[in-house]
PDB file of C-alpha atoms and ligand atoms in Angstrom:
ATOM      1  CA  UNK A  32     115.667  72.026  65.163  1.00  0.00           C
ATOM      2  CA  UNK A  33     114.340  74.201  68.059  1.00  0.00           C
ATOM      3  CA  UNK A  34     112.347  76.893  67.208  1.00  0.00           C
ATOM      4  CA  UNK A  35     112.893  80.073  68.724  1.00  0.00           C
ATOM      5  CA  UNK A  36     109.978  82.395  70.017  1.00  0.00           C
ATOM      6  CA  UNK A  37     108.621  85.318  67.955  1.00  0.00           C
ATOM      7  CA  UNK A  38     106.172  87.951  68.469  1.00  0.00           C
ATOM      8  CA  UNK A  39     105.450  91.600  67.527  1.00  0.00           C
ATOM      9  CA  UNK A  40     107.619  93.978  69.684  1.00  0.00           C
ATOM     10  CA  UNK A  41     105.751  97.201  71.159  1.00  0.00           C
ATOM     11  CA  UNK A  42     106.950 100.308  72.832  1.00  0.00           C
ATOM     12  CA  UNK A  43     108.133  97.960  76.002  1.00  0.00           C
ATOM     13  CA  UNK A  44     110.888  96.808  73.507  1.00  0.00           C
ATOM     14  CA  UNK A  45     112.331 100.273  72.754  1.00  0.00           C
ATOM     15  CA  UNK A  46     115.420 100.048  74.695  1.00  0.00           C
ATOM     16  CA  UNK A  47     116.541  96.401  73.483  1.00  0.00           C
ATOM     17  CA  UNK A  48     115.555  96.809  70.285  1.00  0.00           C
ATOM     18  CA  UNK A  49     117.486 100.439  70.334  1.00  0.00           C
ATOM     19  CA  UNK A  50     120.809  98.351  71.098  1.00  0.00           C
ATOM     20  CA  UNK A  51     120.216  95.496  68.944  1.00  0.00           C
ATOM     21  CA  UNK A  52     119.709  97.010  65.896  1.00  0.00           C
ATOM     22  CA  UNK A  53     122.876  98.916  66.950  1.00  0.00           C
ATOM     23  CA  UNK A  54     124.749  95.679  67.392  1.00  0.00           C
ATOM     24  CA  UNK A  55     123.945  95.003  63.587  1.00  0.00           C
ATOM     25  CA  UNK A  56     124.385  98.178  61.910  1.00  0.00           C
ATOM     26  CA  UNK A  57     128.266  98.132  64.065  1.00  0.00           C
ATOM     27  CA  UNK A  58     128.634  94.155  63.376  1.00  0.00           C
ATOM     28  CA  UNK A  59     127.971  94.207  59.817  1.00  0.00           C
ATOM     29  CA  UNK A  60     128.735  97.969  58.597  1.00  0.00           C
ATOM     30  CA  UNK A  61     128.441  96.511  54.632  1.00  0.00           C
ATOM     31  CA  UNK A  62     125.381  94.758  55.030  1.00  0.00           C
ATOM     32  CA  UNK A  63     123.130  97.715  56.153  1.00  0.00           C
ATOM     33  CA  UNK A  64     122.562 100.983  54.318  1.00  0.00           C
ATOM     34  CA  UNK A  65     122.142 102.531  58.034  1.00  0.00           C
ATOM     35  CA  UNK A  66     125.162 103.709  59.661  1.00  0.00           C
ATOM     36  CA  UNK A  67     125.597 103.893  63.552  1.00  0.00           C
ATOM     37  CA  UNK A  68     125.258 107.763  63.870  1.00  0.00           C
ATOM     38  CA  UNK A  69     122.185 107.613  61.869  1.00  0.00           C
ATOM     39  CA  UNK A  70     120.139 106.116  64.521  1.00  0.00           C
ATOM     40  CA  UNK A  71     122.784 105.691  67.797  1.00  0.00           C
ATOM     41  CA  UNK A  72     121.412 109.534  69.522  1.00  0.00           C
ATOM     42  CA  UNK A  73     117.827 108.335  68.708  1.00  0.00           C
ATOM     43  CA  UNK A  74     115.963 108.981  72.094  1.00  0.00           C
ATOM     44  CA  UNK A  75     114.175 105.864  73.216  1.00  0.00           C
ATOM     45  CA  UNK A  76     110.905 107.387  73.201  1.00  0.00           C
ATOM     46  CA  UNK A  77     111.601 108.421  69.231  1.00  0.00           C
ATOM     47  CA  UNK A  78     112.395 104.345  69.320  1.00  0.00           C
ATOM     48  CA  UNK A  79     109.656 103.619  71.304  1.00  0.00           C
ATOM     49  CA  UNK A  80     107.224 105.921  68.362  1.00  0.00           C
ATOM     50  CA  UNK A  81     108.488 103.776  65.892  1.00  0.00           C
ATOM     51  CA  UNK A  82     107.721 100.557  67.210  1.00  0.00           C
ATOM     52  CA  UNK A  83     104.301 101.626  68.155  1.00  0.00           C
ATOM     53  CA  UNK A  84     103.357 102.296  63.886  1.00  0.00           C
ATOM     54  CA  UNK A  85     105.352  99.873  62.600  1.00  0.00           C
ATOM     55  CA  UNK A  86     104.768  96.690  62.307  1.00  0.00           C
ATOM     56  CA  UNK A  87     108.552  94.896  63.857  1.00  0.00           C
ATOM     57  CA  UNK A  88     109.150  91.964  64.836  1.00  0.00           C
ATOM     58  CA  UNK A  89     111.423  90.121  67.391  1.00  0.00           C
ATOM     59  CA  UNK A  90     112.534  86.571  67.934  1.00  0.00           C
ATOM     60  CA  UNK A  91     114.015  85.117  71.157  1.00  0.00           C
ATOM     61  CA  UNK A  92     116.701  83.474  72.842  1.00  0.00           C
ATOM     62  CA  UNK A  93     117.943  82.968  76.394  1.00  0.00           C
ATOM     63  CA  UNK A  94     119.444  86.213  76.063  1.00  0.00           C
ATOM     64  CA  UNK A  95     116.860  87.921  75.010  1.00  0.00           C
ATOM     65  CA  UNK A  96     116.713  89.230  71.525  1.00  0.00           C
ATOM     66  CA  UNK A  97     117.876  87.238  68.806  1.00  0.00           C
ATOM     67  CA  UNK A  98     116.619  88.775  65.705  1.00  0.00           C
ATOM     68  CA  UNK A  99     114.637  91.265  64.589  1.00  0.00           C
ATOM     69  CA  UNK A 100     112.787  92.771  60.903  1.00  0.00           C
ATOM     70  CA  UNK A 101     110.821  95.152  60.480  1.00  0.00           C
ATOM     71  CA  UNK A 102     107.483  96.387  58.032  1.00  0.00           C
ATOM     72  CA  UNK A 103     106.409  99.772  56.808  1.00  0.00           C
ATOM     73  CA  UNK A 104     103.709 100.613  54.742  1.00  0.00           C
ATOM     74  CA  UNK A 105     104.495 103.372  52.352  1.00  0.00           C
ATOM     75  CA  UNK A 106     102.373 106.146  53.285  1.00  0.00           C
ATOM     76  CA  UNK A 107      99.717 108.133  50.568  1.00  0.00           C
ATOM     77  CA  UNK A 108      96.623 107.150  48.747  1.00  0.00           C
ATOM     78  CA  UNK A 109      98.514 106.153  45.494  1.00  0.00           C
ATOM     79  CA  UNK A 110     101.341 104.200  47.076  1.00  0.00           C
ATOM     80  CA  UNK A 111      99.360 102.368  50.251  1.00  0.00           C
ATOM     81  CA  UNK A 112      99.364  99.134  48.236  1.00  0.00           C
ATOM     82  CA  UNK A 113     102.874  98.479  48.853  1.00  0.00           C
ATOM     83  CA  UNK A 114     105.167  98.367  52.003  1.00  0.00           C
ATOM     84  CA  UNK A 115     109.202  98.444  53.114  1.00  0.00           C
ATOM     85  CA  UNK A 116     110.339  94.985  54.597  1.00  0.00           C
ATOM     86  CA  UNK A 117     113.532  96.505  56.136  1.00  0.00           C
ATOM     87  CA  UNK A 118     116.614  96.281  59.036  1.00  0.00           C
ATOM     88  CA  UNK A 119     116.648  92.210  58.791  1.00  0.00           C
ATOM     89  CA  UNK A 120     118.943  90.982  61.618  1.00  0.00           C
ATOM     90  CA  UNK A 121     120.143  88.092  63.332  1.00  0.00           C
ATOM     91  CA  UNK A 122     122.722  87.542  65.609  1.00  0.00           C
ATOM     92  CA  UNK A 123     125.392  84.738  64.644  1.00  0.00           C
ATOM     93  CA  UNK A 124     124.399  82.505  67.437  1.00  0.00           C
ATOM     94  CA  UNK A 125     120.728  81.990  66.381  1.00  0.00           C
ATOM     95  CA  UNK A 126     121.667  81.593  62.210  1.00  0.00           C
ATOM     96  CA  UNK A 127     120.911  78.843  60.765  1.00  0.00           C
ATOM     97  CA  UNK A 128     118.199  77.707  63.121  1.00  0.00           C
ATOM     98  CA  UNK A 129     115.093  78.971  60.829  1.00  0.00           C
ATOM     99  CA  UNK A 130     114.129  82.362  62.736  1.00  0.00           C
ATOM    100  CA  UNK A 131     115.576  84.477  59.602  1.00  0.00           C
ATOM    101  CA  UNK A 132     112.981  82.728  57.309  1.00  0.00           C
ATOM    102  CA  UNK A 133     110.569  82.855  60.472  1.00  0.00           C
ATOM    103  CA  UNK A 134     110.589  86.706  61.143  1.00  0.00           C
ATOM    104  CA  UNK A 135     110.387  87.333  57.312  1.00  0.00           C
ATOM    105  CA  UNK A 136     107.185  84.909  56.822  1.00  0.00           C
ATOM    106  CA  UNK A 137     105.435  87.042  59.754  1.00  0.00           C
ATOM    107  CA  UNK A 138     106.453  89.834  58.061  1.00  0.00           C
ATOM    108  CA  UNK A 139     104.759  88.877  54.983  1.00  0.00           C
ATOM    109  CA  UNK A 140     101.781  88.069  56.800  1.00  0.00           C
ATOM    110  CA  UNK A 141     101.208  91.100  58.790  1.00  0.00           C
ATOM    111  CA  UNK A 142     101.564  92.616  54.964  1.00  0.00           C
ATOM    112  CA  UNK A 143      98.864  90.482  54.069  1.00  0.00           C
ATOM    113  CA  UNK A 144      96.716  91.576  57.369  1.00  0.00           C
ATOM    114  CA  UNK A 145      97.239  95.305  56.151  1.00  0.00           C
ATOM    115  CA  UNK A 146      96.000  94.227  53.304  1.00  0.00           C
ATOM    116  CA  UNK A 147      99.536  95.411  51.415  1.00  0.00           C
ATOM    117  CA  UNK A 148      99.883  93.866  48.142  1.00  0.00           C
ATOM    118  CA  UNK A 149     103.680  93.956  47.361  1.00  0.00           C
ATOM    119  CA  UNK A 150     106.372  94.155  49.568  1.00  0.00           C
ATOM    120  CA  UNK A 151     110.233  95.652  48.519  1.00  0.00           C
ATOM    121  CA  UNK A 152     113.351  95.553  49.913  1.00  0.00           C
ATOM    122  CA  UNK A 153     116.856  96.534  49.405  1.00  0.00           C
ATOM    123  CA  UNK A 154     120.262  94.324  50.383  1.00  0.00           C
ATOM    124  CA  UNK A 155     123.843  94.583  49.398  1.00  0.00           C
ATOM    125  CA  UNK A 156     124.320  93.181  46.049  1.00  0.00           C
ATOM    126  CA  UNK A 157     126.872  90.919  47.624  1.00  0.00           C
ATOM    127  CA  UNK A 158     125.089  89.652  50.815  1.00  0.00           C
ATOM    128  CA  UNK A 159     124.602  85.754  49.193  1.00  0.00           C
ATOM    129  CA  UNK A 160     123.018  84.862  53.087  1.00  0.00           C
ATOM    130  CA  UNK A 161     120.207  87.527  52.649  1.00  0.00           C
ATOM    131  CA  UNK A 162     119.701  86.829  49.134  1.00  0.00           C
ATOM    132  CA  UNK A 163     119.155  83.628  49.540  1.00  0.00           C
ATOM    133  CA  UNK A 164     116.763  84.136  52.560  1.00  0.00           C
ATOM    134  CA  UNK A 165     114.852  86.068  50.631  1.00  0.00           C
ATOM    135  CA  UNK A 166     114.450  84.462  47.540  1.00  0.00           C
ATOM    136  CA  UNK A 167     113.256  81.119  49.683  1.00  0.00           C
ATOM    137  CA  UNK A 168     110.647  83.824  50.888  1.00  0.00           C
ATOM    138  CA  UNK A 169     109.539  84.079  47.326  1.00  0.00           C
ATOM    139  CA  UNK A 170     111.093  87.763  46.981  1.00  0.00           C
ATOM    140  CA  UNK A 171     112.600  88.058  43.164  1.00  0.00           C
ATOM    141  CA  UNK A 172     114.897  90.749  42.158  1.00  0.00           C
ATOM    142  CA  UNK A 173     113.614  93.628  39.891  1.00  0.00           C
ATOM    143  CA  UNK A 174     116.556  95.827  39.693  1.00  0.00           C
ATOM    144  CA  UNK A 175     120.403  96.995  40.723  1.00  0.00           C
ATOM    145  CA  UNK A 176     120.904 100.322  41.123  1.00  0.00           C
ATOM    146  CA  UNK A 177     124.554 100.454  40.640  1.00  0.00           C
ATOM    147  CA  UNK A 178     126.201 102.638  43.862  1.00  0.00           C
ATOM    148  CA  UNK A 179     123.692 103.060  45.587  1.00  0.00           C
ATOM    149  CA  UNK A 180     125.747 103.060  49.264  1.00  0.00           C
ATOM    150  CA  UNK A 181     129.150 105.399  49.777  1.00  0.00           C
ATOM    151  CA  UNK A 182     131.216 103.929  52.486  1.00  0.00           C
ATOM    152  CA  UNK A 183     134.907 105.564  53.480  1.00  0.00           C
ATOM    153  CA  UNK A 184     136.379 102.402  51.309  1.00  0.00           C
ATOM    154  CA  UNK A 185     133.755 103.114  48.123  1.00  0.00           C
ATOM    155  CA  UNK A 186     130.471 102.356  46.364  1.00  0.00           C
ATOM    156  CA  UNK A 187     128.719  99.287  46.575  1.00  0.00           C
ATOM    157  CA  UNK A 188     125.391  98.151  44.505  1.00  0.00           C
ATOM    158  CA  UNK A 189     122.386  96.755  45.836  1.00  0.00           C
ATOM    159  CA  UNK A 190     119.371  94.576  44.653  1.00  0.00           C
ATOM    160  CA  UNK A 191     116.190  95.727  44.543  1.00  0.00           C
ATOM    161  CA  UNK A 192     113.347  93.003  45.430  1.00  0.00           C
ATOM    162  CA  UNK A 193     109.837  92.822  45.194  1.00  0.00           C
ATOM    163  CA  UNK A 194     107.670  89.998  46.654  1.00  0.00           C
ATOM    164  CA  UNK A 195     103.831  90.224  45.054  1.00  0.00           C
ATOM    165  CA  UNK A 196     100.920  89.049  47.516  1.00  0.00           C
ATOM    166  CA  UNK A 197      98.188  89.009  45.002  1.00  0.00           C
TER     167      UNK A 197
HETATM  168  C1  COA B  48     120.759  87.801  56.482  1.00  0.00           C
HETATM  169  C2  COA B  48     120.496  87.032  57.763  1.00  0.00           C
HETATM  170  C3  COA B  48     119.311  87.684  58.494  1.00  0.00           C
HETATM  171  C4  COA B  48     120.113  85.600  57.377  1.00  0.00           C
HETATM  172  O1  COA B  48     119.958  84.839  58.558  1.00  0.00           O
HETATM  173  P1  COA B  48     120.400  83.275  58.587  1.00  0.00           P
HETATM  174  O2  COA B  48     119.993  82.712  59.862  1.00  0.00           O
HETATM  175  O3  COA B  48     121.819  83.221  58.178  1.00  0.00           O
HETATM  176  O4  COA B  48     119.447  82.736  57.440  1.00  0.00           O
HETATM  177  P2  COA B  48     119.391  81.263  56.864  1.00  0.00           P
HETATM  178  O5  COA B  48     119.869  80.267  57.874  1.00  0.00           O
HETATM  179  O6  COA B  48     118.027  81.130  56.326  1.00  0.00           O
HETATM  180  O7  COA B  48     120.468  81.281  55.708  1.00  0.00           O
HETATM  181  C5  COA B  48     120.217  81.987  54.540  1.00  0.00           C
HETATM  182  C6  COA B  48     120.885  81.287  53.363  1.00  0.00           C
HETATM  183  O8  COA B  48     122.238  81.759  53.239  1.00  0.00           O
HETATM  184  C7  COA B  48     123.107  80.647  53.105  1.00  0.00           C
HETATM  185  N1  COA B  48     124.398  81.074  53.623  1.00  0.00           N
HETATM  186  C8  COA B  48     124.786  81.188  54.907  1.00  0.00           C
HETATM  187  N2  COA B  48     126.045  81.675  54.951  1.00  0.00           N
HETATM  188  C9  COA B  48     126.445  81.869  53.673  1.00  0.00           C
HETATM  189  C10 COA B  48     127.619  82.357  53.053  1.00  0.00           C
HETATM  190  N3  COA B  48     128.657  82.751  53.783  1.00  0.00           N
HETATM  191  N4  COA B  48     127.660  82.431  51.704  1.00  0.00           N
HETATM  192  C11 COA B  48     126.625  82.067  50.961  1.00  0.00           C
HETATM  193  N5  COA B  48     125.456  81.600  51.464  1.00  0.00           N
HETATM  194  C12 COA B  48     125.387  81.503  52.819  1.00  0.00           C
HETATM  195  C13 COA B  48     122.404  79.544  53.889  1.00  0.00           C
HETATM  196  O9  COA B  48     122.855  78.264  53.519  1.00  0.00           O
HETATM  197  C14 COA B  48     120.957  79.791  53.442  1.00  0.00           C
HETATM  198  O10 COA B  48     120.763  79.302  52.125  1.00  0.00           O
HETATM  199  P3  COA B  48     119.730  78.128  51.785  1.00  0.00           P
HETATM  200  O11 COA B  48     118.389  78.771  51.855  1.00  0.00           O
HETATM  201  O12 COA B  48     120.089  77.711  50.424  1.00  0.00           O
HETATM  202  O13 COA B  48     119.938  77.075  52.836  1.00  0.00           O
HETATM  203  C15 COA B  48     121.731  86.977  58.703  1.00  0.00           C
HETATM  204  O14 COA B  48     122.760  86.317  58.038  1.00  0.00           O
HETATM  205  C16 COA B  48     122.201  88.338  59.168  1.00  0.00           C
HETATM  206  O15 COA B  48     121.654  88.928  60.097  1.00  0.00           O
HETATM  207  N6  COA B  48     123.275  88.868  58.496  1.00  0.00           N
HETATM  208  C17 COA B  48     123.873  90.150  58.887  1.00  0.00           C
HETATM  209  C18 COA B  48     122.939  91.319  58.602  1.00  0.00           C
HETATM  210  C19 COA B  48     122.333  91.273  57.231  1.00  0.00           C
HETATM  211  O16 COA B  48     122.976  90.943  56.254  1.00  0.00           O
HETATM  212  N7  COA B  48     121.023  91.658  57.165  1.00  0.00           N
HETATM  213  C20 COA B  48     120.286  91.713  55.903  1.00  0.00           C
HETATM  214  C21 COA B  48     120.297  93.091  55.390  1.00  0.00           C
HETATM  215  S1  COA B  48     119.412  93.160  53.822  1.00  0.00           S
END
């Protein structure tokens, strides 16, 4: 299977990562605790500030972005140790083709780089794609917190996974 392209994106990215994270949040309004509003009057330079400290990443088709994830270290002395793998997307043409599992193993690795030494992350209790993905990444579950997201239509739960690197 072809593999697409992948590399860290950087300030130059702001306004194409700006609308494809947008894309997601509007495409898949259950599968992301971040609604549009939250982030749609975000100016590009505030996007721009973002991808400059945080480590995201971006993979590639013909039409440009295909998917993206993204890394945060938590900040202060006592919690440095561990970091936020978060905003996991891909669109529906490039599934299946290995860049999910792709932009999550660079992921991991820039973790490693930063010397992080566990990584969490949160998903939909019901998202079976994303679980999956991640627990082929090596990422277990450690908790539900039970309601955790209020949409118009209700509540829904989500996982809580950790994935140790030492
Ligand atoms: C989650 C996401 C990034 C995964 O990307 P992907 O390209 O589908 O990833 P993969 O091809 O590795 O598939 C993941 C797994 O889900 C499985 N899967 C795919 N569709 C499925 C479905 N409808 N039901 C159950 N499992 C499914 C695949 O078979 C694969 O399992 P495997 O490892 O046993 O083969 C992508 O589906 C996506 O962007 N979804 C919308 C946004 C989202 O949910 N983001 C995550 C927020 S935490």
């Amino acid at each position: 299977m072809r593999r697409l392209p992948l590399r860290r994106l950087g300030p130059a990215d702001a306004a194409a990562f700006h609308a494809f994270r947008l894309e997601g949040f509007a495409r898949h309004p259950r599968q992301f605790r971040v609604a549009v509003e939250d982030e749609s009057g975000l100016t590009l330079d505030a996007v721009a500030a973002r991808l400059a400290s945080e480590h995201v990443v971006g993979g590639f088709d013909g039409d440009g972005l295909a998917g993206i994830g993204g890394l945060s270290r938590y900040p202060g002395a006592k919690l440095r140790h561990k970091a936020l793998l978060w905003g996991m997307y891909v669109r529906e043409s490039a599934r299946g083709t290995g860049l999910a599992g792709a932009i999550v193993e660079a992921l991991l690795a820039a973790a490693r780089e930063q010397r992080v030494e566990q990584v969490l992350l949160t998903l939909a209790a019901d998202n079976l794609p994303a679980r999956r993905l991640y627990e082929r990444c090596g990422f277990e579950r450690y908790a539900i917190e039970p309601r955790a997201v209020k949409m118009l239509d209700g509540y829904f739960d989500e996982l809580l996974m950790i994935r140790r690197l030492t």
